[in-house]
């Protein structure tokens, strides 16, 4: 299956949909509560676009891009690999 190759957000959406389809609401709640910082920022960006707050969406897009640049592998779940592989915030400052 392609699931391991998807971005963490898409993988979480798929796992959440599967849990809801199986009526495993405890698992659905766990998945919903285990969002990474990147997922939260991406959802906030999507919400800003939906509200047509394009200035905020642009700011969040920049934050998301910076967070993605720091990740060794943005497709993997946060914490599923050695965090020392990611660049520290001080090492890759915002441009």
mmCIF file of C-alpha atoms in Angstrom:
data_model
loop_
_atom_site.group_PDB
_atom_site.id
_atom_site.type_symbol
_atom_site.label_atom_id
_atom_site.label_comp_id
_atom_site.label_asym_id
_atom_site.label_seq_id
_atom_site.Cartn_x
_atom_site.Cartn_y
_atom_site.Cartn_z
ATOM 1 C CA UNK A 1 0.000 0.000 0.000
ATOM 2 C CA UNK A 2 1.104 3.571 -0.560
ATOM 3 C CA UNK A 3 0.295 4.730 2.973
ATOM 4 C CA UNK A 4 3.928 4.797 4.209
ATOM 5 C CA UNK A 5 4.874 7.092 1.326
ATOM 6 C CA UNK A 6 2.203 9.717 1.985
ATOM 7 C CA UNK A 7 2.744 12.881 3.973
ATOM 8 C CA UNK A 8 1.981 12.489 7.675
ATOM 9 C CA UNK A 9 -1.166 14.637 7.366
ATOM 10 C CA UNK A 10 -2.619 12.522 4.567
ATOM 11 C CA UNK A 11 -1.686 9.320 6.369
ATOM 12 C CA UNK A 12 -3.418 10.554 9.551
ATOM 13 C CA UNK A 13 -6.549 11.516 7.572
ATOM 14 C CA UNK A 14 -6.664 8.012 6.086
ATOM 15 C CA UNK A 15 -6.138 6.320 9.467
ATOM 16 C CA UNK A 16 -8.817 8.568 11.006
ATOM 17 C CA UNK A 17 -11.317 7.685 8.272
ATOM 18 C CA UNK A 18 -10.562 3.973 8.754
ATOM 19 C CA UNK A 19 -11.085 4.226 12.519
ATOM 20 C CA UNK A 20 -14.400 6.047 12.069
ATOM 21 C CA UNK A 21 -15.551 3.497 9.456
ATOM 22 C CA UNK A 22 -14.803 0.716 11.956
ATOM 23 C CA UNK A 23 -16.578 2.735 14.658
ATOM 24 C CA UNK A 24 -13.381 2.663 16.724
ATOM 25 C CA UNK A 25 -13.943 6.101 18.186
ATOM 26 C CA UNK A 26 -11.258 5.701 20.853
ATOM 27 C CA UNK A 27 -8.671 5.222 18.105
ATOM 28 C CA UNK A 28 -10.176 8.115 16.151
ATOM 29 C CA UNK A 29 -9.841 10.363 19.208
ATOM 30 C CA UNK A 30 -6.232 9.219 19.704
ATOM 31 C CA UNK A 31 -5.368 9.981 16.070
ATOM 32 C CA UNK A 32 -7.122 13.358 16.257
ATOM 33 C CA UNK A 33 -5.218 14.267 19.421
ATOM 34 C CA UNK A 34 -1.830 13.142 18.118
ATOM 35 C CA UNK A 35 -1.414 15.780 15.414
ATOM 36 C CA UNK A 36 2.083 17.091 14.845
ATOM 37 C CA UNK A 37 2.926 20.776 14.916
ATOM 38 C CA UNK A 38 3.187 20.685 11.113
ATOM 39 C CA UNK A 39 -0.314 19.232 10.808
ATOM 40 C CA UNK A 40 -1.744 21.896 13.097
ATOM 41 C CA UNK A 41 -0.076 24.725 11.161
ATOM 42 C CA UNK A 42 -1.255 23.257 7.851
ATOM 43 C CA UNK A 43 -4.838 23.041 9.134
ATOM 44 C CA UNK A 44 -4.646 26.635 10.401
ATOM 45 C CA UNK A 45 -3.419 27.690 6.947
ATOM 46 C CA UNK A 46 -6.343 25.869 5.297
ATOM 47 C CA UNK A 47 -8.764 27.583 7.701
ATOM 48 C CA UNK A 48 -7.241 30.996 6.914
ATOM 49 C CA UNK A 49 -7.759 30.373 3.186
ATOM 50 C CA UNK A 50 -11.364 29.314 3.839
ATOM 51 C CA UNK A 51 -11.923 32.609 5.729
ATOM 52 C CA UNK A 52 -10.186 34.428 2.863
ATOM 53 C CA UNK A 53 -7.548 35.762 5.269
ATOM 54 C CA UNK A 54 -4.817 35.472 2.667
ATOM 55 C CA UNK A 55 -2.244 37.471 4.630
ATOM 56 C CA UNK A 56 -2.468 35.009 7.503
ATOM 57 C CA UNK A 57 -2.468 32.088 5.058
ATOM 58 C CA UNK A 58 0.748 33.397 3.467
ATOM 59 C CA UNK A 59 2.383 33.762 6.893
ATOM 60 C CA UNK A 60 1.371 30.236 7.876
ATOM 61 C CA UNK A 61 2.565 28.878 4.528
ATOM 62 C CA UNK A 62 5.998 30.329 5.229
ATOM 63 C CA UNK A 63 5.994 28.795 8.722
ATOM 64 C CA UNK A 64 4.956 25.427 7.254
ATOM 65 C CA UNK A 65 7.692 25.564 4.611
ATOM 66 C CA UNK A 66 10.309 26.363 7.271
ATOM 67 C CA UNK A 67 9.098 23.511 9.463
ATOM 68 C CA UNK A 68 9.193 21.140 6.490
ATOM 69 C CA UNK A 69 12.731 22.226 5.545
ATOM 70 C CA UNK A 70 13.947 21.354 9.035
ATOM 71 C CA UNK A 71 12.549 17.829 8.921
ATOM 72 C CA UNK A 72 14.826 15.032 7.779
ATOM 73 C CA UNK A 73 11.804 13.283 6.260
ATOM 74 C CA UNK A 74 8.530 15.216 6.316
ATOM 75 C CA UNK A 75 6.596 12.137 5.183
ATOM 76 C CA UNK A 76 7.305 10.342 8.478
ATOM 77 C CA UNK A 77 5.330 10.839 11.660
ATOM 78 C CA UNK A 78 6.907 13.288 14.077
ATOM 79 C CA UNK A 79 8.864 11.297 16.651
ATOM 80 C CA UNK A 80 8.978 8.092 14.585
ATOM 81 C CA UNK A 81 12.701 8.534 13.923
ATOM 82 C CA UNK A 82 15.676 10.019 15.747
ATOM 83 C CA UNK A 83 14.921 13.738 16.277
ATOM 84 C CA UNK A 84 18.622 14.523 15.923
ATOM 85 C CA UNK A 85 18.222 13.980 12.186
ATOM 86 C CA UNK A 86 16.075 17.117 11.980
ATOM 87 C CA UNK A 87 17.726 20.534 11.824
ATOM 88 C CA UNK A 88 17.396 22.598 15.002
ATOM 89 C CA UNK A 89 15.471 25.868 14.877
ATOM 90 C CA UNK A 90 18.632 27.844 15.640
ATOM 91 C CA UNK A 91 20.563 26.063 12.871
ATOM 92 C CA UNK A 92 18.105 26.804 10.086
ATOM 93 C CA UNK A 93 16.718 30.211 10.975
ATOM 94 C CA UNK A 94 13.783 31.681 9.130
ATOM 95 C CA UNK A 95 14.718 33.429 5.932
#
